[in-house]
Amino acid sequence: FDSEINDVHFMYNMGNFVEAFSKGVVLQEKLPDNPLLHNIVGASELALGDPKAAANSYLRAIEANPEYMDSYANLGNLYQKLGMNDEAFSILRGALKINNKTPALHICLGNLFLNTKNYEMAEESFSQVLGMDSFDIQANYNLALTLFIKWKLENPRRSVFFSETVGLDKKNLEVAEEHLEKISLDSINDHDYFNLLGEVQFELAKFDESERNSKKAISLNKDSFRSYLTIARVKHIKRDSLKVIKLCESALKINENFDDAKTELAKAQFNLSNLKEAEKILLEVASVNPKNAEHHFNLGLFLASVGKFKDCWKLL
């Protein structure tokens, strides 16, 4: 039945999920102990919008062969998408006890840690993969993302009005850039890659490179709203407030709830002495985020700068 299984695999890879599922289900009756077949059927079921059936097929693959690691990784990813993080952690840890040399398991576990904001463990998981293959694309990208997030948490901006990062420890940023550069040839069509690289390079004060890579992200995906903001921040450094406004407005057309773009827009309006418009934006952002200290600090700083001290004190 090897040729028939290959046909199912080919159908799935070509995006013919209905055909892959239909033929796969028929073959399952003939080959109840074939984990590869159950795995393909599960992937087809997931693609067709039936995660519960997909989970059952992945479990069936594991029951057929407890050493078939692909289904553990697929099931772990599926559990994460469904918000079943405890179940995902359990299945992945169990799989790693059987075989801890499977990169997909470490990446899946690392993603789980990343999504639950356990950045130290995420970094460790992705590093495990790079210990096996230093050029693994997903591990390099995910590790760079983890290091970038860690750096932002360790160096929070007090205000959008004080966005420069002069004098900060940028080791994690430098390492993140190194990991991204390592996979540059394999990522030429990945807008997420260029978006992240642009953000990292902005914080490293490599403004021309940051702008170039952010534009590349947009050329690959015009809805890459974070890239518009990165370019806007570069334009702010270059004192081009009119361009900042246009870029932030472009980002907000894609994501109207993008608060970082709103505050950058307010800063540009402030720089152009459009004080009423800047105040309106900052008030809106602060009211939508009543527990966000940074947004209230932005508003308070603005109010103090225009002499509205009583309103400013109310925020303290």
Short mmCIF file of C-alpha atoms in Angstrom, two decimals:
data_model
loop_
_atom_site.label_atom_id
_atom_site.label_comp_id
_atom_site.label_asym_id
_atom_site.label_seq_id
_atom_site.Cartn_x
_atom_site.Cartn_y
_atom_site.Cartn_z
CA PHE A 1 0.00 0.00 0.00
CA ASP A 2 3.04 2.30 -0.11
CA SER A 3 2.01 3.86 -3.42
CA GLU A 4 -1.51 4.55 -2.15
CA ILE A 5 -0.17 6.21 1.02
CA ASN A 6 2.14 8.29 -1.17
CA ASP A 7 -0.89 9.34 -3.22
CA VAL A 8 -2.67 10.52 -0.07
CA HIS A 9 0.45 12.39 1.00
CA PHE A 10 0.74 14.00 -2.44
CA MET A 11 -2.91 15.09 -2.39
CA TYR A 12 -2.42 16.70 0.99
CA ASN A 13 0.74 18.51 -0.09
CA MET A 14 -1.10 19.83 -3.16
CA GLY A 15 -3.86 21.22 -0.96
CA ASN A 16 -6.45 18.66 -2.05
CA PHE A 17 -7.57 18.04 1.52
CA VAL A 18 -10.97 16.53 0.71
CA GLU A 19 -9.41 13.95 -1.61
CA ALA A 20 -6.61 13.22 0.86
CA PHE A 21 -9.11 12.72 3.65
CA SER A 22 -11.49 10.57 1.58
CA LYS A 23 -8.82 8.23 0.28
CA GLY A 24 -7.03 8.20 3.63
CA VAL A 25 -10.13 7.11 5.55
CA VAL A 26 -10.66 4.20 3.15
CA LEU A 27 -7.04 3.13 3.59
CA GLN A 28 -7.29 3.37 7.38
CA GLU A 29 -9.59 0.36 7.38
CA LYS A 30 -6.96 -1.63 5.51
CA LEU A 31 -3.98 -0.25 7.44
CA PRO A 32 -5.10 0.29 11.04
CA ASP A 33 -1.50 0.14 12.34
CA ASN A 34 0.10 2.65 9.95
CA PRO A 35 0.99 5.84 11.88
CA LEU A 36 1.97 7.82 8.77
CA LEU A 37 -1.47 7.31 7.28
CA HIS A 38 -3.27 8.32 10.48
CA ASN A 39 -1.06 11.38 10.70
CA ILE A 40 -1.92 12.49 7.13
CA VAL A 41 -5.62 11.94 7.75
CA GLY A 42 -5.36 14.01 10.92
CA ALA A 43 -3.62 16.85 9.09
CA SER A 44 -6.33 16.73 6.40
CA GLU A 45 -9.08 16.83 9.01
CA LEU A 46 -7.46 19.84 10.65
CA ALA A 47 -7.18 21.61 7.29
CA LEU A 48 -10.89 20.92 6.73
CA GLY A 49 -11.79 22.53 10.05
CA ASP A 50 -12.34 19.50 12.29
CA PRO A 51 -9.74 19.73 15.09
CA LYS A 52 -11.45 17.11 17.27
CA ALA A 53 -11.27 14.50 14.52
CA ALA A 54 -7.67 15.54 13.81
CA ALA A 55 -6.73 15.01 17.46
CA ASN A 56 -8.27 11.53 17.38
CA SER A 57 -6.28 10.66 14.26
CA TYR A 58 -3.03 11.88 15.79
CA LEU A 59 -3.74 9.83 18.91
CA ARG A 60 -4.47 6.84 16.71
CA ALA A 61 -1.07 7.29 15.05
CA ILE A 62 0.63 7.39 18.47
CA GLU A 63 -1.23 4.27 19.58
CA ALA A 64 -0.13 2.50 16.40
CA ASN A 65 3.50 3.47 17.01
CA PRO A 66 4.46 5.25 20.26
CA GLU A 67 7.79 6.20 18.67
CA TYR A 68 6.24 8.10 15.74
CA MET A 69 7.23 11.63 16.78
CA ASP A 70 5.48 13.63 14.04
CA SER A 71 2.07 13.01 15.55
CA TYR A 72 3.21 14.07 19.02
CA ALA A 73 4.38 17.40 17.57
CA ASN A 74 1.20 17.82 15.52
CA LEU A 75 -0.98 17.02 18.52
CA GLY A 76 1.01 19.39 20.72
CA ASN A 77 0.56 22.20 18.18
CA LEU A 78 -3.15 21.44 17.90
CA TYR A 79 -3.67 21.49 21.65
CA GLN A 80 -1.95 24.89 21.80
CA LYS A 81 -4.24 26.31 19.10
CA LEU A 82 -7.22 25.09 21.11
CA GLY A 83 -5.88 26.72 24.27
CA MET A 84 -5.25 23.33 25.92
CA ASN A 85 -1.78 24.24 27.17
CA ASP A 86 -1.63 21.67 29.97
CA GLU A 87 -2.50 18.88 27.56
CA ALA A 88 0.07 20.18 25.08
CA PHE A 89 2.79 20.26 27.74
CA SER A 90 1.92 16.74 28.89
CA ILE A 91 2.02 15.19 25.42
CA LEU A 92 5.27 16.93 24.49
CA ARG A 93 7.09 16.07 27.70
CA GLY A 94 6.00 12.47 27.30
CA ALA A 95 7.30 12.40 23.74
CA LEU A 96 10.65 13.89 24.74
CA LYS A 97 11.12 11.10 27.28
CA ILE A 98 10.88 8.68 24.37
CA ASN A 99 13.05 10.65 21.95
CA ASN A 100 14.66 13.96 22.90
CA LYS A 101 16.48 14.29 19.58
CA THR A 102 13.42 15.38 17.56
CA PRO A 103 13.68 19.09 16.68
CA ALA A 104 9.94 19.50 16.03
CA LEU A 105 9.16 18.53 19.63
CA HIS A 106 11.54 21.12 21.09
CA ILE A 107 10.20 23.80 18.75
CA CYS A 108 6.62 22.97 19.68
CA LEU A 109 7.51 23.06 23.38
CA GLY A 110 9.41 26.30 22.89
CA ASN A 111 6.35 27.84 21.22
CA LEU A 112 4.26 26.75 24.18
CA PHE A 113 6.65 28.47 26.58
CA LEU A 114 6.78 31.55 24.33
CA ASN A 115 2.99 31.82 24.19
CA THR A 116 2.71 31.47 27.96
CA LYS A 117 5.46 34.11 28.46
CA ASN A 118 8.00 31.72 29.97
CA TYR A 119 10.81 33.24 27.95
CA GLU A 120 13.74 31.58 29.70
CA MET A 121 12.36 28.11 28.99
CA ALA A 122 11.45 29.11 25.43
CA GLU A 123 15.03 30.22 24.87
CA GLU A 124 16.30 26.92 26.25
CA SER A 125 13.99 24.87 23.99
CA PHE A 126 14.98 26.68 20.79
CA SER A 127 18.65 26.49 21.78
CA GLN A 128 18.26 22.72 22.12
CA VAL A 129 17.29 22.55 18.45
CA LEU A 130 20.21 24.72 17.39
CA GLY A 131 22.50 22.36 19.27
CA MET A 132 21.37 19.68 16.82
CA ASP A 133 21.19 21.90 13.71
CA SER A 134 22.59 25.41 13.99
CA PHE A 135 20.83 26.46 10.76
CA ASP A 136 17.32 25.30 11.65
CA ILE A 137 15.12 28.07 10.21
CA GLN A 138 12.26 27.95 12.73
CA ALA A 139 14.53 27.66 15.76
CA ASN A 140 16.68 30.61 14.68
CA TYR A 141 13.66 32.79 14.00
CA ASN A 142 11.84 31.84 17.19
CA LEU A 143 14.95 32.32 19.31
CA ALA A 144 15.47 35.77 17.78
CA LEU A 145 11.84 36.62 18.55
CA THR A 146 12.24 35.39 22.14
CA LEU A 147 15.39 37.44 22.68
CA PHE A 148 13.70 40.53 21.21
CA ILE A 149 10.71 40.18 23.51
CA LYS A 150 13.00 39.64 26.51
CA TRP A 151 14.95 42.77 25.62
CA LYS A 152 11.78 44.87 25.39
CA LEU A 153 10.62 43.60 28.78
CA GLU A 154 13.99 44.37 30.34
CA ASN A 155 14.13 47.84 28.73
CA PRO A 156 10.58 49.24 28.72
CA ARG A 157 10.04 52.69 27.27
CA ARG A 158 8.81 55.10 29.89
CA SER A 159 6.99 57.03 27.19
CA VAL A 160 6.58 57.25 23.46
CA PHE A 161 8.10 60.72 23.80
CA PHE A 162 11.34 59.14 25.06
CA SER A 163 11.75 56.38 22.48
CA GLU A 164 15.51 56.50 22.04
CA THR A 165 17.45 53.58 23.51
CA VAL A 166 20.91 55.13 23.85
CA GLY A 167 23.02 53.55 26.58
CA LEU A 168 20.96 50.40 27.01
CA ASP A 169 22.45 46.91 27.04
CA LYS A 170 21.76 45.59 23.55
CA LYS A 171 23.36 42.16 23.77
CA ASN A 172 20.10 40.27 23.26
CA LEU A 173 19.32 42.46 20.26
CA GLU A 174 22.71 41.77 18.71
CA VAL A 175 22.32 38.03 19.22
CA ALA A 176 18.78 38.17 17.79
CA GLU A 177 20.09 39.89 14.67
CA GLU A 178 22.80 37.25 14.29
CA HIS A 179 20.20 34.47 14.36
CA LEU A 180 18.08 36.26 11.77
CA GLU A 181 21.02 36.88 9.47
CA LYS A 182 21.90 33.19 9.64
CA ILE A 183 18.62 32.26 7.93
CA SER A 184 18.42 35.22 5.52
CA LEU A 185 18.69 33.12 2.35
CA ASP A 186 15.88 30.83 3.51
CA SER A 187 13.55 33.69 4.45
CA ILE A 188 13.46 35.87 1.34
CA ASN A 189 9.68 35.42 0.98
CA ASP A 190 8.74 35.65 4.66
CA HIS A 191 7.25 39.01 5.64
CA ASP A 192 7.34 38.11 9.36
CA TYR A 193 11.10 37.63 9.06
CA PHE A 194 11.69 41.07 7.54
CA ASN A 195 9.29 42.71 9.98
CA LEU A 196 11.16 41.28 12.98
CA LEU A 197 14.55 42.09 11.47
CA GLY A 198 13.41 45.67 10.89
CA GLU A 199 12.22 46.03 14.49
CA VAL A 200 15.45 44.60 15.90
CA GLN A 201 17.60 46.84 13.71
CA PHE A 202 15.61 49.92 14.71
CA GLU A 203 16.44 49.28 18.37
CA LEU A 204 20.07 48.78 17.35
CA ALA A 205 19.93 52.25 15.74
CA LYS A 206 20.56 50.75 12.29
CA PHE A 207 17.89 52.99 10.85
CA ASP A 208 18.58 52.64 7.13
CA GLU A 209 18.69 48.84 7.37
CA SER A 210 15.57 48.87 9.53
CA GLU A 211 13.63 50.95 7.00
CA ARG A 212 14.79 48.82 4.08
CA ASN A 213 13.79 45.53 5.70
CA SER A 214 10.47 46.91 6.94
CA LYS A 215 9.67 48.03 3.38
CA LYS A 216 10.55 44.53 2.20
CA ALA A 217 8.05 43.10 4.71
CA ILE A 218 5.33 45.38 3.32
CA SER A 219 6.20 44.45 -0.26
CA LEU A 220 5.62 40.80 0.69
CA ASN A 221 2.47 41.53 2.69
CA LYS A 222 0.79 44.93 2.43
CA ASP A 223 -1.03 44.20 5.72
CA SER A 224 2.20 44.06 7.73
CA PHE A 225 1.02 46.86 10.01
CA ARG A 226 3.92 46.65 12.46
CA SER A 227 6.33 47.38 9.62
CA TYR A 228 4.55 50.67 8.87
CA LEU A 229 5.12 51.66 12.50
CA THR A 230 8.81 50.75 12.37
CA ILE A 231 9.29 52.94 9.29
CA ALA A 232 7.31 55.71 11.03
CA ARG A 233 9.73 55.55 13.95
CA VAL A 234 12.65 55.83 11.56
CA LYS A 235 11.01 58.87 9.96
CA HIS A 236 10.61 60.40 13.42
CA ILE A 237 14.35 60.05 13.98
CA LYS A 238 14.80 61.83 10.64
CA ARG A 239 12.31 64.54 11.77
CA ASP A 240 9.81 63.88 9.00
CA SER A 241 6.57 64.17 10.98
CA LEU A 242 4.33 64.34 7.90
CA LYS A 243 5.62 60.94 6.76
CA VAL A 244 5.15 59.60 10.30
CA ILE A 245 1.47 60.60 10.17
CA LYS A 246 0.90 58.93 6.80
CA LEU A 247 2.61 55.73 7.89
CA CYS A 248 0.72 55.51 11.19
CA GLU A 249 -2.56 56.13 9.38
CA SER A 250 -1.68 53.28 7.00
CA ALA A 251 -1.03 50.98 9.96
CA LEU A 252 -4.32 51.98 11.58
CA LYS A 253 -6.28 51.30 8.40
CA ILE A 254 -5.10 47.70 8.73
CA ASN A 255 -5.45 47.47 12.52
CA GLU A 256 -7.62 50.20 14.00
CA ASN A 257 -6.80 49.04 17.54
CA PHE A 258 -3.02 49.36 17.14
CA ASP A 259 -2.28 51.57 20.15
CA ASP A 260 1.45 51.88 19.44
CA ALA A 261 0.64 53.47 16.08
CA LYS A 262 -1.85 55.82 17.74
CA THR A 263 0.70 57.08 20.27
CA GLU A 264 3.32 57.51 17.55
CA LEU A 265 0.73 59.45 15.57
CA ALA A 266 0.02 61.65 18.60
CA LYS A 267 3.73 62.38 18.94
CA ALA A 268 3.91 63.46 15.30
CA GLN A 269 0.89 65.71 15.73
CA PHE A 270 2.51 67.20 18.82
CA ASN A 271 5.72 67.88 16.90
CA LEU A 272 3.66 69.70 14.26
CA SER A 273 1.94 71.74 17.02
CA ASN A 274 -1.41 70.09 16.33
CA LEU A 275 -2.03 69.95 20.06
CA LYS A 276 -5.78 69.33 20.07
CA GLU A 277 -5.39 66.36 17.74
CA ALA A 278 -2.50 64.94 19.80
CA GLU A 279 -4.51 65.31 23.03
CA LYS A 280 -7.56 63.67 21.47
CA ILE A 281 -5.53 60.62 20.43
CA LEU A 282 -3.77 60.24 23.77
CA LEU A 283 -7.05 60.58 25.69
CA GLU A 284 -8.59 57.87 23.52
CA VAL A 285 -5.69 55.45 24.03
CA ALA A 286 -5.59 56.05 27.80
CA SER A 287 -9.37 55.59 28.17
CA VAL A 288 -9.31 52.31 26.28
CA ASN A 289 -6.40 51.08 28.43
CA PRO A 290 -7.25 52.23 31.98
CA LYS A 291 -4.66 49.94 33.61
CA ASN A 292 -1.78 50.68 31.24
CA ALA A 293 0.68 52.94 33.07
CA GLU A 294 2.66 53.77 29.93
CA HIS A 295 -0.35 55.21 28.10
CA HIS A 296 -1.31 57.32 31.12
CA PHE A 297 2.26 58.51 31.45
CA ASN A 298 2.18 59.59 27.79
CA LEU A 299 -1.01 61.53 28.42
CA GLY A 300 0.30 63.06 31.65
CA LEU A 301 3.54 64.13 30.00
CA PHE A 302 1.61 65.78 27.19
CA LEU A 303 -0.75 67.59 29.54
CA ALA A 304 2.15 68.91 31.60
CA SER A 305 3.94 70.10 28.45
CA VAL A 306 0.94 72.22 27.40
CA GLY A 307 0.39 73.63 30.88
CA LYS A 308 -2.64 71.57 31.92
CA PHE A 309 -1.14 70.75 35.30
CA LYS A 310 -4.40 70.09 37.14
CA ASP A 311 -5.43 67.49 34.58
CA CYS A 312 -1.93 66.02 34.74
CA TRP A 313 -2.04 65.64 38.55
CA LYS A 314 -5.31 63.71 38.29
CA LEU A 315 -3.41 60.92 36.53
CA LEU A 316 -0.91 60.47 39.36
#
